[in-house]
PDB file of C-alpha atoms in Angstrom:
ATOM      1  CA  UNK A   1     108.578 184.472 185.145  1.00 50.00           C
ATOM      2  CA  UNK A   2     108.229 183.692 189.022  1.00 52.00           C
ATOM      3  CA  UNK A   3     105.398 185.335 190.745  1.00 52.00           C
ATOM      4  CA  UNK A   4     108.132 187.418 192.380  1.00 67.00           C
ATOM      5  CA  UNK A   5     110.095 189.021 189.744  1.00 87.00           C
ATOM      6  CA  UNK A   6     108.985 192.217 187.893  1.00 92.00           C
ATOM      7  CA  UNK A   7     109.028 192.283 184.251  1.00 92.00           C
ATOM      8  CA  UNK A   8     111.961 193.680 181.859  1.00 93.00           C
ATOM      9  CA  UNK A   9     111.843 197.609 181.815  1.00 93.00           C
ATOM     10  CA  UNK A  10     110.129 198.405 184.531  1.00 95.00           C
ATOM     11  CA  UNK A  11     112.195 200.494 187.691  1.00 92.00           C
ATOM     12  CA  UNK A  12     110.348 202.135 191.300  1.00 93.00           C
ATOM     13  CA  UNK A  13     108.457 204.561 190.619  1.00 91.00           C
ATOM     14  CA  UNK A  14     109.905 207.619 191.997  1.00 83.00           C
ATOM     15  CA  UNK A  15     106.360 209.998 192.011  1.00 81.00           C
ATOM     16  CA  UNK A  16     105.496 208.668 195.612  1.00 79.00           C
ATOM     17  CA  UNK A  17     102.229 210.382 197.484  1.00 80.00           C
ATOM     18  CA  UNK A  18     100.571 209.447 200.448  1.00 73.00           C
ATOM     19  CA  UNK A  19      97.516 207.318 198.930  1.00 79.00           C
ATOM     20  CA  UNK A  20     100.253 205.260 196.969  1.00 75.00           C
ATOM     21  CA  UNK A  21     103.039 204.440 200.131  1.00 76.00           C
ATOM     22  CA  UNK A  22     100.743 201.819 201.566  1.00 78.00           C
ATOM     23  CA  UNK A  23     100.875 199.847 197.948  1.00 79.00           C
ATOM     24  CA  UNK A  24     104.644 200.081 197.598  1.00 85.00           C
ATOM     25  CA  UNK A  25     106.826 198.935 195.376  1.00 92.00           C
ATOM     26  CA  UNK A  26     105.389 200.659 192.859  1.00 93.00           C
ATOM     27  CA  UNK A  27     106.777 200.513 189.511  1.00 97.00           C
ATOM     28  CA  UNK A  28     107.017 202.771 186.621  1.00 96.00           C
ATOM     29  CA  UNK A  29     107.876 202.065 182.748  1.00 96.00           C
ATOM     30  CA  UNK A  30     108.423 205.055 179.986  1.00 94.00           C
ATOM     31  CA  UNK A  31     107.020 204.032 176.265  1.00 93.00           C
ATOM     32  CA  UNK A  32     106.773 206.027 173.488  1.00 89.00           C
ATOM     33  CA  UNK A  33     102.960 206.686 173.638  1.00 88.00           C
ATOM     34  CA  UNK A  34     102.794 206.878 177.306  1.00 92.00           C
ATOM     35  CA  UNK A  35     103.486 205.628 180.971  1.00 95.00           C
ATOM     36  CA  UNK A  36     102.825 202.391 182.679  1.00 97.00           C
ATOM     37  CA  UNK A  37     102.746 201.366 185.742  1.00 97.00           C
ATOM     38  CA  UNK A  38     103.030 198.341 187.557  1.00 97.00           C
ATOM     39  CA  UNK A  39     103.088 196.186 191.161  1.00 96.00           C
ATOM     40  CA  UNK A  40     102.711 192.597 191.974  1.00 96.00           C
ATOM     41  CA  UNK A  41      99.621 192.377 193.933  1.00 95.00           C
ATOM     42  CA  UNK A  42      99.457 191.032 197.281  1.00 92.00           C
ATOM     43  CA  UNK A  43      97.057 191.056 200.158  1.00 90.00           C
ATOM     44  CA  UNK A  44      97.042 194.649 200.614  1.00 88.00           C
ATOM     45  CA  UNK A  45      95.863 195.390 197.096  1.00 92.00           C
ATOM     46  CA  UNK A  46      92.556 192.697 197.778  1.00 91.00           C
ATOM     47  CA  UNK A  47      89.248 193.400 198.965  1.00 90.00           C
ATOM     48  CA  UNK A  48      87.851 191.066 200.844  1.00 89.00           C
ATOM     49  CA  UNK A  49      86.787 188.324 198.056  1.00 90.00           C
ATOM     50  CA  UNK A  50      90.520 188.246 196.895  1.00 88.00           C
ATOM     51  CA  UNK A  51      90.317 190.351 194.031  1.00 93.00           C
ATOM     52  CA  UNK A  52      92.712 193.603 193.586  1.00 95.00           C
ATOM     53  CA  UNK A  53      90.599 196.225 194.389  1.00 95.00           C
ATOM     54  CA  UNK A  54      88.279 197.954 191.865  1.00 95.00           C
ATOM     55  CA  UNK A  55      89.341 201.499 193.796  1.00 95.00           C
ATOM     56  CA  UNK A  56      93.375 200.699 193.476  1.00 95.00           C
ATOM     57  CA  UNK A  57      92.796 200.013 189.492  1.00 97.00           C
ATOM     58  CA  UNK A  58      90.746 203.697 189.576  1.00 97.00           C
ATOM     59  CA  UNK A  59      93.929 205.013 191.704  1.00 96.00           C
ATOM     60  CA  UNK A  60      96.822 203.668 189.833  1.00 96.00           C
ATOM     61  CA  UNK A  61      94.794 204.814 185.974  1.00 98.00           C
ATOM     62  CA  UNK A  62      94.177 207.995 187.320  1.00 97.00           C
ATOM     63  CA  UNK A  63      97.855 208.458 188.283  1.00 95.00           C
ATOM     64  CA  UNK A  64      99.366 206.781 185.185  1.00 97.00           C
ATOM     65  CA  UNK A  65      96.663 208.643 182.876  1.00 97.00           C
ATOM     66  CA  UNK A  66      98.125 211.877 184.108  1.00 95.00           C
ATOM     67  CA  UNK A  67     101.569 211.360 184.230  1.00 94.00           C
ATOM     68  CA  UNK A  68     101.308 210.390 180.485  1.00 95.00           C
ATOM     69  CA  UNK A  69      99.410 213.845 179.672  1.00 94.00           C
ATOM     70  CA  UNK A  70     102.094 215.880 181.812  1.00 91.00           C
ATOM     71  CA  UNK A  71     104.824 214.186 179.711  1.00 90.00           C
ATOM     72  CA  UNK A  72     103.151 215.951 176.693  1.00 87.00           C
ATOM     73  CA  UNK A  73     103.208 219.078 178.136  1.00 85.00           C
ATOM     74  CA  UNK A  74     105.455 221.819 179.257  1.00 82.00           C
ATOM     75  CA  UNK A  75     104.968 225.010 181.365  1.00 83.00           C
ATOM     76  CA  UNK A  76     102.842 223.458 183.238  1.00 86.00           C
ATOM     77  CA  UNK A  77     102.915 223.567 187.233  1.00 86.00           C
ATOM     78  CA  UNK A  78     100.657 220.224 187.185  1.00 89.00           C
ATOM     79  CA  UNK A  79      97.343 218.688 186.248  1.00 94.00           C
ATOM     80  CA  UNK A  80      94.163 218.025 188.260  1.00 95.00           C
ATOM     81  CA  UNK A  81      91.592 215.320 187.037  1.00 97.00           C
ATOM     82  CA  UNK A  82      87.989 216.610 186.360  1.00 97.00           C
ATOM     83  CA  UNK A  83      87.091 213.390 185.045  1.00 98.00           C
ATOM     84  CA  UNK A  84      87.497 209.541 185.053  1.00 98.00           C
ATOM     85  CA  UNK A  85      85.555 206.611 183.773  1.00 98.00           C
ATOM     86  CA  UNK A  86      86.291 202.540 184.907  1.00 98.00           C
ATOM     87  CA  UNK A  87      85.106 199.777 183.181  1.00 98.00           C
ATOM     88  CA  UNK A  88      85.536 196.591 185.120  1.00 97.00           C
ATOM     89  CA  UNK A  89      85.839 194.307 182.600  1.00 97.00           C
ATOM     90  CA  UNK A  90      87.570 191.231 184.557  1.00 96.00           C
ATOM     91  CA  UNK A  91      89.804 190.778 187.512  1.00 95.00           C
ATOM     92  CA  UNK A  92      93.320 190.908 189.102  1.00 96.00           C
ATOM     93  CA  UNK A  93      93.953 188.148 192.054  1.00 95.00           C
ATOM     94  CA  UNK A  94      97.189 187.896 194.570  1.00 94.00           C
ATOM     95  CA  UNK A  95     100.362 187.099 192.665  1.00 94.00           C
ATOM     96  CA  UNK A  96      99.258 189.000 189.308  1.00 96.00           C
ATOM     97  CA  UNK A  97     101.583 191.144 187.736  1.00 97.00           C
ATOM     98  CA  UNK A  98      99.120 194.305 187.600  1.00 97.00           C
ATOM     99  CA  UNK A  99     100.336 196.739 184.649  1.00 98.00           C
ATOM    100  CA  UNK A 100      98.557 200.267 184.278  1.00 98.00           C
ATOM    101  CA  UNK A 101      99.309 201.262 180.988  1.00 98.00           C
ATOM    102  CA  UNK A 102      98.176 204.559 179.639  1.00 98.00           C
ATOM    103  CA  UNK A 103      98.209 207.115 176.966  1.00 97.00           C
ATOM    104  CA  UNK A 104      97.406 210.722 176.193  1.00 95.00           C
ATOM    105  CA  UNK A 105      94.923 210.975 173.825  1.00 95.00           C
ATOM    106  CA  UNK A 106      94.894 214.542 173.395  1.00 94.00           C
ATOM    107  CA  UNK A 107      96.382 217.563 174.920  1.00 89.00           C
ATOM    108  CA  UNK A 108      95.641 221.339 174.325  1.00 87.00           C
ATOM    109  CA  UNK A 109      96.112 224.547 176.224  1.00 87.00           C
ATOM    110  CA  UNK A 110      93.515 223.657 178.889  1.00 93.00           C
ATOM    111  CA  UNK A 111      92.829 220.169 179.075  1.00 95.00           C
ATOM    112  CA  UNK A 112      93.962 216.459 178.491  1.00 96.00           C
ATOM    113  CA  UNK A 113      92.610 213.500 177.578  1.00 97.00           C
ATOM    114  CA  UNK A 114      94.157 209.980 178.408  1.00 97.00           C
ATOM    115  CA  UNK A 115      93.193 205.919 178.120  1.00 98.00           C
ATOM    116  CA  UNK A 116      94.617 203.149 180.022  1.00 98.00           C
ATOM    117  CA  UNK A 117      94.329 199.453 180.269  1.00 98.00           C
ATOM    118  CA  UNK A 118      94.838 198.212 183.516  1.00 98.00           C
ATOM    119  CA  UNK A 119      96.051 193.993 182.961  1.00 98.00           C
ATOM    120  CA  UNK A 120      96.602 191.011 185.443  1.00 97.00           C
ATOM    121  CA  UNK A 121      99.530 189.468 183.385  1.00 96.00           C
ATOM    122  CA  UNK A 122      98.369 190.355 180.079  1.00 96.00           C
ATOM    123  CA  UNK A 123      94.682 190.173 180.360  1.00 97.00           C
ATOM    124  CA  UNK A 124      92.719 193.067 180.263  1.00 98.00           C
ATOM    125  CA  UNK A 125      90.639 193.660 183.816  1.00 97.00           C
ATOM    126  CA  UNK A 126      89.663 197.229 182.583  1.00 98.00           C
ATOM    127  CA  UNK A 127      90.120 200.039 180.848  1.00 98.00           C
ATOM    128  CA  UNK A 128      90.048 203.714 181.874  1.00 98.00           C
ATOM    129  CA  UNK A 129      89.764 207.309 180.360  1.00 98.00           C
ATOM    130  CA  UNK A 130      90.201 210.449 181.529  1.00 98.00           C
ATOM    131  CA  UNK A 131      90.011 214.188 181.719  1.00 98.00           C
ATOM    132  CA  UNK A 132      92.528 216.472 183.203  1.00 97.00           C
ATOM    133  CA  UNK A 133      93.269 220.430 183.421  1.00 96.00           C
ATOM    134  CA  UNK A 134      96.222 221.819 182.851  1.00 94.00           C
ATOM    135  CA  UNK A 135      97.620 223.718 185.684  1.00 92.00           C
ATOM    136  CA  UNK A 136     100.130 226.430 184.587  1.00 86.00           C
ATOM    137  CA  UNK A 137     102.654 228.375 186.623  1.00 75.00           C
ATOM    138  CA  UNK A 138     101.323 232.307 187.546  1.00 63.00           C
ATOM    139  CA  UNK A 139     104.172 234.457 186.616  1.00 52.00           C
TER     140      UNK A 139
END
């Protein structure tokens, strides 16, 4: 695989927000346990030493951990996060294939839990868990 293409299964993410747009093309896998997602990473994903940012990893598991919960559920109007955990256990450089893949965990009538891995072409660079509530509709 070039450091250009994206991998097989993977299509643009269609759940775009303001804090993601700058980070486009974001990409966006369904799996059986959960939701990835993924981006090549380029400049605007570095800090200043060259690594993918530590806060982009938090963003991207945050996002990924949630969409896997809401996949879970229905009724629901949406979820907000009350709490997430990063361990940086490596890192992601320019030209990575960076791959958020996540899982819920657990899901009741108030609250979610979720995991992800975040990868730089198949290596773990950390892993992630979260808490979310679970919005639902007033009728």
């Amino acid at each position: 695989m070039t450091s250009s293409e994206i991998p097989s299964g993977y299509a643009r993410h269609t759940r775009r927000s303001g804090l993601t747009d700058p980070w486009e093309p974001l990409y966006a896998m369904e799996r059986a346990d959960g939701l990835s997602l993924g981006l090549r990473a380029a400049q605007a994903h570095a800090n200043s030493r060259g690594f993918v940012h530590g806060g982009l990893m938090s963003a991207l598991a945050d996002n990924a951990m949630g969409l896997s919960c809401a996949r879970q559920l229905t009724d629901i109007s949406g979820l907000v996060t009350v709490s997430l955990s990063v361990d940086f256990l490596g890192t992601a450089r320019c030209g990575q294939w960076l791959e958020v893949r996540a899982i819920a965990r657990k899901s009741g009538r108030n609250l979610c839990f979720a995991e992800a891995l975040v990868l730089a072409d198949g290596e773990v660079c950390a892993r992630a868990s979260g808490v979310f509530k679970v919005v639902t509709s007033s009728k």
